[in-house]
PDB file of C-alpha atoms and ligand atoms in Angstrom:
ATOM      1  CA  UNK A1017     -27.764  13.283 -12.681  1.00 55.00           C
ATOM      2  CA  UNK A1018     -27.477  16.570 -10.803  1.00 63.00           C
ATOM      3  CA  UNK A1019     -26.249  16.880  -7.729  1.00 84.00           C
ATOM      4  CA  UNK A1020     -24.513  13.098  -8.333  1.00 95.00           C
ATOM      5  CA  UNK A1021     -20.586  13.392  -6.923  1.00 98.00           C
ATOM      6  CA  UNK A1022     -18.262  12.037  -8.575  1.00 98.00           C
ATOM      7  CA  UNK A1023     -14.578  10.246  -7.748  1.00 98.00           C
ATOM      8  CA  UNK A1024     -12.594   8.163  -9.462  1.00 98.00           C
ATOM      9  CA  UNK A1025      -9.897   5.970  -9.771  1.00 98.00           C
ATOM     10  CA  UNK A1026      -6.729   6.828 -11.529  1.00 98.00           C
ATOM     11  CA  UNK A1027      -4.451   3.953 -12.979  1.00 96.00           C
ATOM     12  CA  UNK A1028      -3.242   1.269 -15.094  1.00 95.00           C
ATOM     13  CA  UNK A1029      -3.651  -1.431 -15.851  1.00 90.00           C
ATOM     14  CA  UNK A1030      -7.094  -1.426 -13.629  1.00 91.00           C
ATOM     15  CA  UNK A1031      -8.191  -4.876 -14.469  1.00 80.00           C
ATOM     16  CA  UNK A1032      -8.118  -5.859 -10.285  1.00 75.00           C
ATOM     17  CA  UNK A1033      -9.751  -3.057  -8.736  1.00 87.00           C
ATOM     18  CA  UNK A1034     -12.046  -3.644  -5.869  1.00 91.00           C
ATOM     19  CA  UNK A1035     -12.030  -0.002  -5.090  1.00 96.00           C
ATOM     20  CA  UNK A1036     -15.048   0.986  -7.048  1.00 97.00           C
ATOM     21  CA  UNK A1037     -16.888  -2.075  -5.444  1.00 96.00           C
ATOM     22  CA  UNK A1038     -16.100  -0.785  -2.315  1.00 96.00           C
ATOM     23  CA  UNK A1039     -16.588   2.671  -2.263  1.00 98.00           C
ATOM     24  CA  UNK A1040     -20.439   1.857  -4.161  1.00 98.00           C
ATOM     25  CA  UNK A1041     -21.497   0.556  -1.186  1.00 98.00           C
ATOM     26  CA  UNK A1042     -20.093   3.173   0.885  1.00 98.00           C
ATOM     27  CA  UNK A1043     -21.595   6.189  -0.938  1.00 98.00           C
ATOM     28  CA  UNK A1044     -25.076   3.336  -1.048  1.00 98.00           C
ATOM     29  CA  UNK A1045     -24.636   2.757   2.610  1.00 97.00           C
ATOM     30  CA  UNK A1046     -24.643   5.908   3.955  1.00 98.00           C
ATOM     31  CA  UNK A1047     -26.995   6.919   1.270  1.00 97.00           C
ATOM     32  CA  UNK A1048     -24.774   9.699  -0.335  1.00 97.00           C
ATOM     33  CA  UNK A1049     -25.414  10.545  -3.882  1.00 97.00           C
ATOM     34  CA  UNK A1050     -21.766   9.702  -5.216  1.00 98.00           C
ATOM     35  CA  UNK A1051     -20.753   7.393  -7.684  1.00 98.00           C
ATOM     36  CA  UNK A1052     -16.714   5.532  -8.003  1.00 98.00           C
ATOM     37  CA  UNK A1053     -15.869   4.445 -11.345  1.00 98.00           C
ATOM     38  CA  UNK A1054     -12.163   2.987 -12.645  1.00 97.00           C
ATOM     39  CA  UNK A1055     -10.148   5.313 -14.468  1.00 98.00           C
ATOM     40  CA  UNK A1056      -7.378   3.896 -16.926  1.00 97.00           C
ATOM     41  CA  UNK A1057      -5.038   6.747 -17.419  1.00 98.00           C
ATOM     42  CA  UNK A1058      -2.128   5.176 -19.497  1.00 98.00           C
ATOM     43  CA  UNK A1059       0.932   7.555 -18.267  1.00 97.00           C
ATOM     44  CA  UNK A1060       0.960   9.754 -21.847  1.00 98.00           C
ATOM     45  CA  UNK A1061      -3.004  10.351 -21.104  1.00 98.00           C
ATOM     46  CA  UNK A1062      -3.025  11.324 -17.103  1.00 98.00           C
ATOM     47  CA  UNK A1063      -2.231  15.515 -18.437  1.00 97.00           C
ATOM     48  CA  UNK A1064      -4.970  15.760 -20.560  1.00 97.00           C
ATOM     49  CA  UNK A1065      -7.127  13.460 -17.662  1.00 98.00           C
ATOM     50  CA  UNK A1066      -5.709  16.232 -14.541  1.00 97.00           C
ATOM     51  CA  UNK A1067      -6.789  18.969 -16.892  1.00 95.00           C
ATOM     52  CA  UNK A1068     -10.402  17.821 -16.909  1.00 95.00           C
ATOM     53  CA  UNK A1069     -10.409  16.761 -13.341  1.00 98.00           C
ATOM     54  CA  UNK A1070     -11.093  19.793 -11.333  1.00 96.00           C
ATOM     55  CA  UNK A1071     -14.437  20.765 -13.528  1.00 96.00           C
ATOM     56  CA  UNK A1072     -15.653  16.932 -12.754  1.00 97.00           C
ATOM     57  CA  UNK A1073     -14.801  15.060  -9.281  1.00 98.00           C
ATOM     58  CA  UNK A1074     -14.911  15.177  -6.179  1.00 98.00           C
ATOM     59  CA  UNK A1075     -12.416  12.955  -5.223  1.00 98.00           C
ATOM     60  CA  UNK A1076      -9.911  10.242  -6.600  1.00 98.00           C
ATOM     61  CA  UNK A1077      -7.290   7.787  -5.292  1.00 98.00           C
ATOM     62  CA  UNK A1078      -4.346   7.068  -7.482  1.00 97.00           C
ATOM     63  CA  UNK A1079      -2.523   3.825  -8.130  1.00 94.00           C
ATOM     64  CA  UNK A1080       0.343   2.304 -10.079  1.00 88.00           C
ATOM     65  CA  UNK A1081       2.057   3.887 -12.501  1.00 92.00           C
ATOM     66  CA  UNK A1082       1.072   7.282 -11.328  1.00 96.00           C
ATOM     67  CA  UNK A1083       1.312   7.894  -7.510  1.00 93.00           C
ATOM     68  CA  UNK A1084       4.168  10.063  -7.826  1.00 91.00           C
ATOM     69  CA  UNK A1085       3.600  11.410 -11.661  1.00 95.00           C
ATOM     70  CA  UNK A1086      -0.055  13.505 -10.268  1.00 97.00           C
ATOM     71  CA  UNK A1087       2.312  15.874  -7.362  1.00 97.00           C
ATOM     72  CA  UNK A1088       2.531  18.230 -10.473  1.00 97.00           C
ATOM     73  CA  UNK A1089      -1.174  18.160 -11.501  1.00 98.00           C
ATOM     74  CA  UNK A1090      -2.311  18.968  -7.072  1.00 98.00           C
ATOM     75  CA  UNK A1091      -1.864  22.849  -5.112  1.00 98.00           C
ATOM     76  CA  UNK A1092      -1.332  20.796  -2.023  1.00 98.00           C
ATOM     77  CA  UNK A1093       0.238  17.940  -0.670  1.00 98.00           C
ATOM     78  CA  UNK A1094      -0.106  17.166   3.099  1.00 98.00           C
ATOM     79  CA  UNK A1095       3.024  16.470   4.242  1.00 96.00           C
ATOM     80  CA  UNK A1096       2.627  12.854   5.684  1.00 96.00           C
ATOM     81  CA  UNK A1097       2.494  12.223   1.912  1.00 97.00           C
ATOM     82  CA  UNK A1098       5.375  15.145   0.551  1.00 97.00           C
ATOM     83  CA  UNK A1099       7.400  13.197   3.782  1.00 96.00           C
ATOM     84  CA  UNK A1100       6.686   9.865   2.008  1.00 97.00           C
ATOM     85  CA  UNK A1101       7.060  11.114  -1.252  1.00 95.00           C
ATOM     86  CA  UNK A1102       3.373   9.589  -3.306  1.00 94.00           C
ATOM     87  CA  UNK A1103       0.131  10.366  -3.508  1.00 97.00           C
ATOM     88  CA  UNK A1104      -2.838   7.962  -3.296  1.00 97.00           C
ATOM     89  CA  UNK A1105      -5.897  11.015  -2.570  1.00 98.00           C
ATOM     90  CA  UNK A1106      -6.789  13.284  -3.988  1.00 98.00           C
ATOM     91  CA  UNK A1107      -9.677  15.957  -2.211  1.00 98.00           C
ATOM     92  CA  UNK A1108     -11.148  18.289  -4.507  1.00 98.00           C
ATOM     93  CA  UNK A1109     -11.884  21.155  -2.207  1.00 97.00           C
ATOM     94  CA  UNK A1110     -13.956  24.155  -4.467  1.00 94.00           C
ATOM     95  CA  UNK A1111     -11.867  23.324  -6.797  1.00 95.00           C
ATOM     96  CA  UNK A1112      -8.868  23.212  -4.838  1.00 97.00           C
ATOM     97  CA  UNK A1113      -6.588  19.649  -4.814  1.00 98.00           C
ATOM     98  CA  UNK A1114      -4.949  18.352  -1.963  1.00 98.00           C
ATOM     99  CA  UNK A1115      -3.069  14.671  -2.219  1.00 98.00           C
ATOM    100  CA  UNK A1116      -2.807  12.502   0.924  1.00 98.00           C
ATOM    101  CA  UNK A1117      -0.726   9.172   1.148  1.00 98.00           C
ATOM    102  CA  UNK A1118      -3.228   6.888   2.677  1.00 97.00           C
ATOM    103  CA  UNK A1119      -1.414   3.841   2.234  1.00 96.00           C
ATOM    104  CA  UNK A1120       0.618   4.265   5.926  1.00 97.00           C
ATOM    105  CA  UNK A1121      -2.082   4.585   8.228  1.00 96.00           C
ATOM    106  CA  UNK A1122      -3.592   1.856   5.666  1.00 97.00           C
ATOM    107  CA  UNK A1123      -0.503  -0.155   7.372  1.00 97.00           C
ATOM    108  CA  UNK A1124      -0.658   0.878   9.467  1.00 97.00           C
ATOM    109  CA  UNK A1125      -4.260   0.436  10.572  1.00 95.00           C
ATOM    110  CA  UNK A1126      -3.571  -3.760   9.085  1.00 97.00           C
ATOM    111  CA  UNK A1127      -0.259  -3.894  11.359  1.00 98.00           C
ATOM    112  CA  UNK A1128      -2.564  -3.590  14.681  1.00 96.00           C
ATOM    113  CA  UNK A1129      -5.474  -5.519  14.272  1.00 96.00           C
ATOM    114  CA  UNK A1130      -2.463  -8.286  15.400  1.00 97.00           C
ATOM    115  CA  UNK A1131       0.360  -5.678  17.125  1.00 97.00           C
ATOM    116  CA  UNK A1132      -1.378  -3.566  19.400  1.00 95.00           C
ATOM    117  CA  UNK A1133       2.312  -1.199  19.208  1.00 98.00           C
ATOM    118  CA  UNK A1134       4.950  -0.794  17.574  1.00 98.00           C
ATOM    119  CA  UNK A1135       7.130   1.298  19.688  1.00 98.00           C
ATOM    120  CA  UNK A1136      10.655  -0.585  20.109  1.00 98.00           C
ATOM    121  CA  UNK A1137       9.179  -3.464  17.939  1.00 98.00           C
ATOM    122  CA  UNK A1138      12.352  -4.908  15.226  1.00 98.00           C
ATOM    123  CA  UNK A1139      10.668  -4.679  11.922  1.00 98.00           C
ATOM    124  CA  UNK A1140      11.682  -5.708   8.802  1.00 98.00           C
ATOM    125  CA  UNK A1141      10.031  -4.935   5.321  1.00 98.00           C
ATOM    126  CA  UNK A1142      10.840  -6.053   2.029  1.00 98.00           C
ATOM    127  CA  UNK A1143      11.103  -3.833  -0.721  1.00 97.00           C
ATOM    128  CA  UNK A1144      11.987  -0.570  -1.188  1.00 96.00           C
ATOM    129  CA  UNK A1145      10.068   1.401  -3.698  1.00 90.00           C
ATOM    130  CA  UNK A1146       7.197   3.111  -3.524  1.00 88.00           C
ATOM    131  CA  UNK A1147       5.126   1.281  -1.393  1.00 93.00           C
ATOM    132  CA  UNK A1148       7.166   0.418   0.950  1.00 96.00           C
ATOM    133  CA  UNK A1149       8.193   4.459   1.263  1.00 96.00           C
ATOM    134  CA  UNK A1150       4.784   4.227   2.706  1.00 97.00           C
ATOM    135  CA  UNK A1151       5.068   1.903   5.114  1.00 98.00           C
ATOM    136  CA  UNK A1152       8.421   1.986   6.201  1.00 98.00           C
ATOM    137  CA  UNK A1153       7.047   5.707   7.027  1.00 98.00           C
ATOM    138  CA  UNK A1154       4.275   4.730   9.374  1.00 97.00           C
ATOM    139  CA  UNK A1155       5.906   2.071  11.187  1.00 98.00           C
ATOM    140  CA  UNK A1156       9.491   4.806  11.834  1.00 98.00           C
ATOM    141  CA  UNK A1157       5.804   7.115  13.520  1.00 97.00           C
ATOM    142  CA  UNK A1158       4.810   4.986  15.022  1.00 98.00           C
ATOM    143  CA  UNK A1159       8.402   4.161  17.143  1.00 98.00           C
ATOM    144  CA  UNK A1160       9.498   1.403  15.055  1.00 98.00           C
ATOM    145  CA  UNK A1161      13.066  -0.637  14.832  1.00 98.00           C
ATOM    146  CA  UNK A1162      12.919  -0.771  10.692  1.00 98.00           C
ATOM    147  CA  UNK A1163      15.613  -2.521   8.936  1.00 98.00           C
ATOM    148  CA  UNK A1164      15.334  -2.294   4.600  1.00 98.00           C
ATOM    149  CA  UNK A1165      16.062  -5.474   2.862  1.00 98.00           C
ATOM    150  CA  UNK A1166      15.745  -4.580  -0.930  1.00 98.00           C
ATOM    151  CA  UNK A1167      17.228  -6.891  -3.955  1.00 98.00           C
ATOM    152  CA  UNK A1168      18.939  -3.443  -5.369  1.00 97.00           C
ATOM    153  CA  UNK A1169      20.984  -2.251  -2.861  1.00 98.00           C
ATOM    154  CA  UNK A1170      21.488   1.390  -3.990  1.00 97.00           C
ATOM    155  CA  UNK A1171      17.112   1.406  -3.951  1.00 96.00           C
ATOM    156  CA  UNK A1172      17.220   0.177  -0.033  1.00 97.00           C
ATOM    157  CA  UNK A1173      19.980   3.392   0.547  1.00 98.00           C
ATOM    158  CA  UNK A1174      17.764   5.928  -0.483  1.00 97.00           C
ATOM    159  CA  UNK A1175      15.213   4.435   1.859  1.00 97.00           C
ATOM    160  CA  UNK A1176      17.216   4.214   3.906  1.00 97.00           C
ATOM    161  CA  UNK A1177      18.742   7.406   4.394  1.00 97.00           C
ATOM    162  CA  UNK A1178      14.920   9.222   3.646  1.00 97.00           C
ATOM    163  CA  UNK A1179      13.461   7.705   6.569  1.00 97.00           C
ATOM    164  CA  UNK A1180      16.194   6.890   8.985  1.00 97.00           C
ATOM    165  CA  UNK A1181      16.158   3.003   9.003  1.00 97.00           C
ATOM    166  CA  UNK A1182      19.405   0.137   8.225  1.00 98.00           C
ATOM    167  CA  UNK A1183      19.666  -1.343   5.279  1.00 98.00           C
ATOM    168  CA  UNK A1184      20.816  -3.962   3.390  1.00 98.00           C
ATOM    169  CA  UNK A1185      20.302  -6.904   0.231  1.00 98.00           C
ATOM    170  CA  UNK A1186      17.992  -9.393   0.444  1.00 98.00           C
ATOM    171  CA  UNK A1187      20.074 -12.053  -0.313  1.00 98.00           C
ATOM    172  CA  UNK A1188      21.663 -11.603   2.859  1.00 98.00           C
ATOM    173  CA  UNK A1189      17.749 -12.186   4.924  1.00 98.00           C
ATOM    174  CA  UNK A1190      19.069 -15.333   6.302  1.00 98.00           C
ATOM    175  CA  UNK A1191      22.667 -14.334   7.724  1.00 97.00           C
ATOM    176  CA  UNK A1192      21.259 -11.481   9.543  1.00 97.00           C
ATOM    177  CA  UNK A1193      18.043 -13.303  10.686  1.00 97.00           C
ATOM    178  CA  UNK A1194      20.281 -15.384  12.158  1.00 96.00           C
ATOM    179  CA  UNK A1195      22.876 -13.134  14.081  1.00 95.00           C
ATOM    180  CA  UNK A1196      20.115 -11.090  15.335  1.00 94.00           C
ATOM    181  CA  UNK A1197      17.582 -13.741  16.425  1.00 94.00           C
ATOM    182  CA  UNK A1198      14.545 -12.566  14.836  1.00 96.00           C
ATOM    183  CA  UNK A1199      12.315  -9.527  14.586  1.00 98.00           C
ATOM    184  CA  UNK A1200       9.089  -8.760  15.771  1.00 98.00           C
ATOM    185  CA  UNK A1201       7.099  -8.084  12.116  1.00 98.00           C
ATOM    186  CA  UNK A1202       7.968  -9.311   8.519  1.00 98.00           C
ATOM    187  CA  UNK A1203       6.359  -6.790   5.964  1.00 98.00           C
ATOM    188  CA  UNK A1204       6.342  -7.580   1.801  1.00 98.00           C
ATOM    189  CA  UNK A1205       6.225  -4.886  -0.579  1.00 97.00           C
ATOM    190  CA  UNK A1206       6.835  -6.269  -3.366  1.00 95.00           C
ATOM    191  CA  UNK A1207       5.559  -7.745  -6.206  1.00 93.00           C
ATOM    192  CA  UNK A1208       7.513 -11.027  -5.646  1.00 97.00           C
ATOM    193  CA  UNK A1209       3.935 -13.650  -5.739  1.00 97.00           C
ATOM    194  CA  UNK A1210       1.677 -11.322  -7.704  1.00 94.00           C
ATOM    195  CA  UNK A1211      -0.900 -12.914  -9.283  1.00 92.00           C
ATOM    196  CA  UNK A1212      -0.619 -12.165 -12.709  1.00 88.00           C
ATOM    197  CA  UNK A1213      -2.400 -13.132 -15.772  1.00 85.00           C
ATOM    198  CA  UNK A1214      -2.236 -16.521 -17.452  1.00 92.00           C
ATOM    199  CA  UNK A1215       0.565 -17.832 -15.050  1.00 94.00           C
ATOM    200  CA  UNK A1216       1.116 -20.457 -12.907  1.00 96.00           C
ATOM    201  CA  UNK A1217       4.487 -19.124 -11.243  1.00 97.00           C
ATOM    202  CA  UNK A1218       3.365 -16.237  -8.988  1.00 97.00           C
ATOM    203  CA  UNK A1219       1.794 -18.709  -6.461  1.00 97.00           C
ATOM    204  CA  UNK A1220       5.469 -20.525  -5.996  1.00 98.00           C
ATOM    205  CA  UNK A1221       7.171 -16.763  -5.807  1.00 98.00           C
ATOM    206  CA  UNK A1222       7.992 -15.414  -2.391  1.00 98.00           C
ATOM    207  CA  UNK A1223      10.070 -12.642  -1.503  1.00 98.00           C
ATOM    208  CA  UNK A1224      11.790 -15.134   0.666  1.00 98.00           C
ATOM    209  CA  UNK A1225      12.155 -17.900  -0.326  1.00 98.00           C
ATOM    210  CA  UNK A1226      14.434 -19.543   3.148  1.00 98.00           C
ATOM    211  CA  UNK A1227      11.888 -17.934   5.270  1.00 98.00           C
ATOM    212  CA  UNK A1228      10.797 -21.602   6.995  1.00 97.00           C
ATOM    213  CA  UNK A1229      13.791 -22.249   7.455  1.00 97.00           C
ATOM    214  CA  UNK A1230      15.071 -18.905   8.557  1.00 98.00           C
ATOM    215  CA  UNK A1231      12.292 -18.480  10.822  1.00 98.00           C
ATOM    216  CA  UNK A1232      12.818 -22.302  11.944  1.00 96.00           C
ATOM    217  CA  UNK A1233      15.968 -21.760  13.298  1.00 96.00           C
ATOM    218  CA  UNK A1234      15.448 -18.713  16.027  1.00 96.00           C
ATOM    219  CA  UNK A1235      12.617 -18.281  19.395  1.00 92.00           C
ATOM    220  CA  UNK A1236      10.958 -15.628  18.671  1.00 91.00           C
ATOM    221  CA  UNK A1237       8.140 -15.965  16.173  1.00 97.00           C
ATOM    222  CA  UNK A1238       7.283 -12.818  13.895  1.00 98.00           C
ATOM    223  CA  UNK A1239       4.516 -11.170  12.553  1.00 98.00           C
ATOM    224  CA  UNK A1240       4.457 -11.592   8.854  1.00 98.00           C
ATOM    225  CA  UNK A1241       2.296  -9.742   7.519  1.00 98.00           C
ATOM    226  CA  UNK A1242       1.602  -9.250   2.845  1.00 98.00           C
ATOM    227  CA  UNK A1243       0.122  -5.815   1.622  1.00 96.00           C
ATOM    228  CA  UNK A1244      -0.204  -8.130  -1.894  1.00 95.00           C
ATOM    229  CA  UNK A1245      -4.401  -8.636  -2.037  1.00 92.00           C
ATOM    230  CA  UNK A1246      -4.041 -10.990  -5.151  1.00 92.00           C
ATOM    231  CA  UNK A1247      -3.972 -13.809  -4.280  1.00 95.00           C
ATOM    232  CA  UNK A1248      -5.132 -13.413  -0.489  1.00 96.00           C
ATOM    233  CA  UNK A1249      -2.449 -16.487   0.630  1.00 98.00           C
ATOM    234  CA  UNK A1250       0.594 -15.615  -1.057  1.00 98.00           C
ATOM    235  CA  UNK A1251       4.015 -18.433  -1.274  1.00 98.00           C
ATOM    236  CA  UNK A1252       5.066 -15.786   2.079  1.00 98.00           C
ATOM    237  CA  UNK A1253       1.780 -15.982   3.637  1.00 98.00           C
ATOM    238  CA  UNK A1254       1.517 -19.802   3.324  1.00 98.00           C
ATOM    239  CA  UNK A1255       5.312 -20.166   3.951  1.00 98.00           C
ATOM    240  CA  UNK A1256       4.916 -18.447   7.702  1.00 98.00           C
ATOM    241  CA  UNK A1257       1.944 -20.508   8.396  1.00 98.00           C
ATOM    242  CA  UNK A1258       3.671 -23.111   8.120  1.00 97.00           C
ATOM    243  CA  UNK A1259       6.419 -21.703  10.551  1.00 97.00           C
ATOM    244  CA  UNK A1260       3.912 -21.150  12.606  1.00 97.00           C
ATOM    245  CA  UNK A1261       3.596 -17.602  12.606  1.00 98.00           C
ATOM    246  CA  UNK A1262       0.337 -15.353  12.992  1.00 98.00           C
ATOM    247  CA  UNK A1263      -0.089 -13.770   9.536  1.00 98.00           C
ATOM    248  CA  UNK A1264      -2.318 -10.636   7.458  1.00 98.00           C
ATOM    249  CA  UNK A1265      -3.345  -9.831   4.774  1.00 98.00           C
ATOM    250  CA  UNK A1266      -2.895  -7.565   2.238  1.00 97.00           C
ATOM    251  CA  UNK A1267      -6.581  -6.866   2.423  1.00 96.00           C
ATOM    252  CA  UNK A1268      -6.292  -5.207   5.166  1.00 97.00           C
ATOM    253  CA  UNK A1269      -3.871  -3.364   4.353  1.00 96.00           C
ATOM    254  CA  UNK A1270      -6.164  -1.835   0.912  1.00 96.00           C
ATOM    255  CA  UNK A1271      -9.876  -1.995   3.367  1.00 96.00           C
ATOM    256  CA  UNK A1272      -7.716   0.345   5.616  1.00 96.00           C
ATOM    257  CA  UNK A1273      -6.483   2.650   2.816  1.00 97.00           C
ATOM    258  CA  UNK A1274      -9.837   2.590   1.699  1.00 97.00           C
ATOM    259  CA  UNK A1275     -11.361   3.880   4.606  1.00 96.00           C
ATOM    260  CA  UNK A1276      -9.487   6.113   5.261  1.00 97.00           C
ATOM    261  CA  UNK A1277     -10.026   8.013   1.466  1.00 98.00           C
ATOM    262  CA  UNK A1278     -14.073   7.948   2.169  1.00 98.00           C
ATOM    263  CA  UNK A1279     -13.584   9.716   5.650  1.00 98.00           C
ATOM    264  CA  UNK A1280     -11.292  11.737   3.856  1.00 98.00           C
ATOM    265  CA  UNK A1281     -14.052  13.034   1.091  1.00 98.00           C
ATOM    266  CA  UNK A1282     -16.995  12.573   3.724  1.00 98.00           C
ATOM    267  CA  UNK A1283     -15.854  13.275   6.978  1.00 97.00           C
ATOM    268  CA  UNK A1284     -17.270   9.439   7.849  1.00 97.00           C
ATOM    269  CA  UNK A1285     -15.252   7.319  10.553  1.00 95.00           C
ATOM    270  CA  UNK A1286     -17.791   4.680   9.236  1.00 92.00           C
ATOM    271  CA  UNK A1287     -16.960   3.076   5.701  1.00 92.00           C
TER     272      UNK A1287
HETATM  273  P1  ATR B1433       5.731  -0.347  -6.027  1.00 69.54           P
HETATM  274  O1  ATR B1433       5.287   1.544  -6.363  1.00 69.54           O
HETATM  275  O2  ATR B1433       4.106  -0.320  -5.792  1.00 69.54           O
HETATM  276  O3  ATR B1433       6.265  -0.625  -4.375  1.00 69.54           O
HETATM  277  P2  ATR B1433       7.849  -0.386  -7.353  1.00 69.54           P
HETATM  278  O4  ATR B1433       8.109   1.113  -6.875  1.00 69.54           O
HETATM  279  O5  ATR B1433       8.308  -0.995  -8.331  1.00 69.54           O
HETATM  280  O6  ATR B1433       6.133  -0.805  -6.967  1.00 69.54           O
HETATM  281  O7  ATR B1433       8.584  -1.336  -6.403  1.00 69.54           O
HETATM  282  C1  ATR B1433       9.368  -2.679  -6.470  1.00 69.54           C
HETATM  283  C2  ATR B1433       9.972  -3.292  -4.907  1.00 69.54           C
HETATM  284  O8  ATR B1433      10.061  -4.785  -5.732  1.00 69.54           O
HETATM  285  C3  ATR B1433      11.300  -2.654  -5.236  1.00 69.54           C
HETATM  286  O9  ATR B1433      11.795  -2.289  -4.257  1.00 69.54           O
HETATM  287  C4  ATR B1433      12.047  -4.130  -6.398  1.00 69.54           C
HETATM  288  O10 ATR B1433      13.313  -4.483  -5.904  1.00 69.54           O
HETATM  289  P3  ATR B1433      14.736  -2.959  -6.915  1.00 69.54           P
HETATM  290  O11 ATR B1433      14.495  -1.933  -6.218  1.00 69.54           O
HETATM  291  O12 ATR B1433      15.474  -4.333  -6.268  1.00 69.54           O
HETATM  292  O13 ATR B1433      13.774  -3.416  -8.012  1.00 69.54           O
HETATM  293  C5  ATR B1433      10.988  -5.577  -5.697  1.00 69.54           C
HETATM  294  N1  ATR B1433      10.605  -6.556  -6.303  1.00 69.54           N
HETATM  295  C6  ATR B1433      10.379  -6.952  -7.938  1.00 69.54           C
HETATM  296  N2  ATR B1433       9.981  -7.865  -8.334  1.00 69.54           N
HETATM  297  C7  ATR B1433      11.171  -8.643  -7.602  1.00 69.54           C
HETATM  298  C8  ATR B1433      12.308  -9.199  -7.729  1.00 69.54           C
HETATM  299  N3  ATR B1433      11.740 -10.576  -8.537  1.00 69.54           N
HETATM  300  N4  ATR B1433      12.897  -9.901  -6.508  1.00 69.54           N
HETATM  301  C9  ATR B1433      12.723  -8.706  -5.341  1.00 69.54           C
HETATM  302  N5  ATR B1433      12.322  -8.097  -5.471  1.00 69.54           N
HETATM  303  C10 ATR B1433      11.281  -7.268  -6.358  1.00 69.54           C
END
């Protein structure tokens, strides 16, 4: 159709993605002539896909495994995405491709549904991958004190160096939690507890198997957020609820990044 703008999410695999439904719904509500589709692109196909992208798409989201490798196909990268080292949204303006990171503001928006100010708050981020970098960036920018706990200490060290936070091994969680009299916010950015096709183990998997005991041992109850949105109630969040904590489910951050991407493409704040 002539005049119809095209958008997509670039990733692999994309079997589970909710993005097309979300964005097509928003385009329809705002009466914008645009369509959004899932573009399953394997790593070996990315160069070819990006060669044709400029002429065919007005914008895109980028997801696993391309959030870092996409950078070399872009003309510009926002300072925020540059600092995080990952891009999850692209705007094509008159043939010029600019990369943004809307995961960072999406994470902050999700946290702010339950915690108005992060200034001076003690936060633990579990994991040190690409998603953790966006989360840590946004927490630090909002004035929080952040400690990164990760399975591999070396990855935690890198993120701590890049963003100026504390770090330690994930195995030390309970010990550190007790020694520092707890914290205000815990965010899981690892894939532990995420839905897996044909498997059941994820239902019992948590990156913090001793959360309940750790929280019960101190007086303060942390806010606990998971960025996994399938399932909505992960083992971590179920444990957090049992411990009496307030929780934030992963769909909040997902919605936050989608809203921000939509705003970059259309200028509209309302999704
Ligand atoms: P993403 O870009 O989505 O964040 P990633 O870069 O692969 O994904 O990062 C995955 C994160 O989950 C890492 O912090 C990883 O820990 P390591 O740095 O030790 O690899 C963490 N992770 C994955 N599986 C895990 C597990 N079974 N237990 C603990 N942490 C795990």
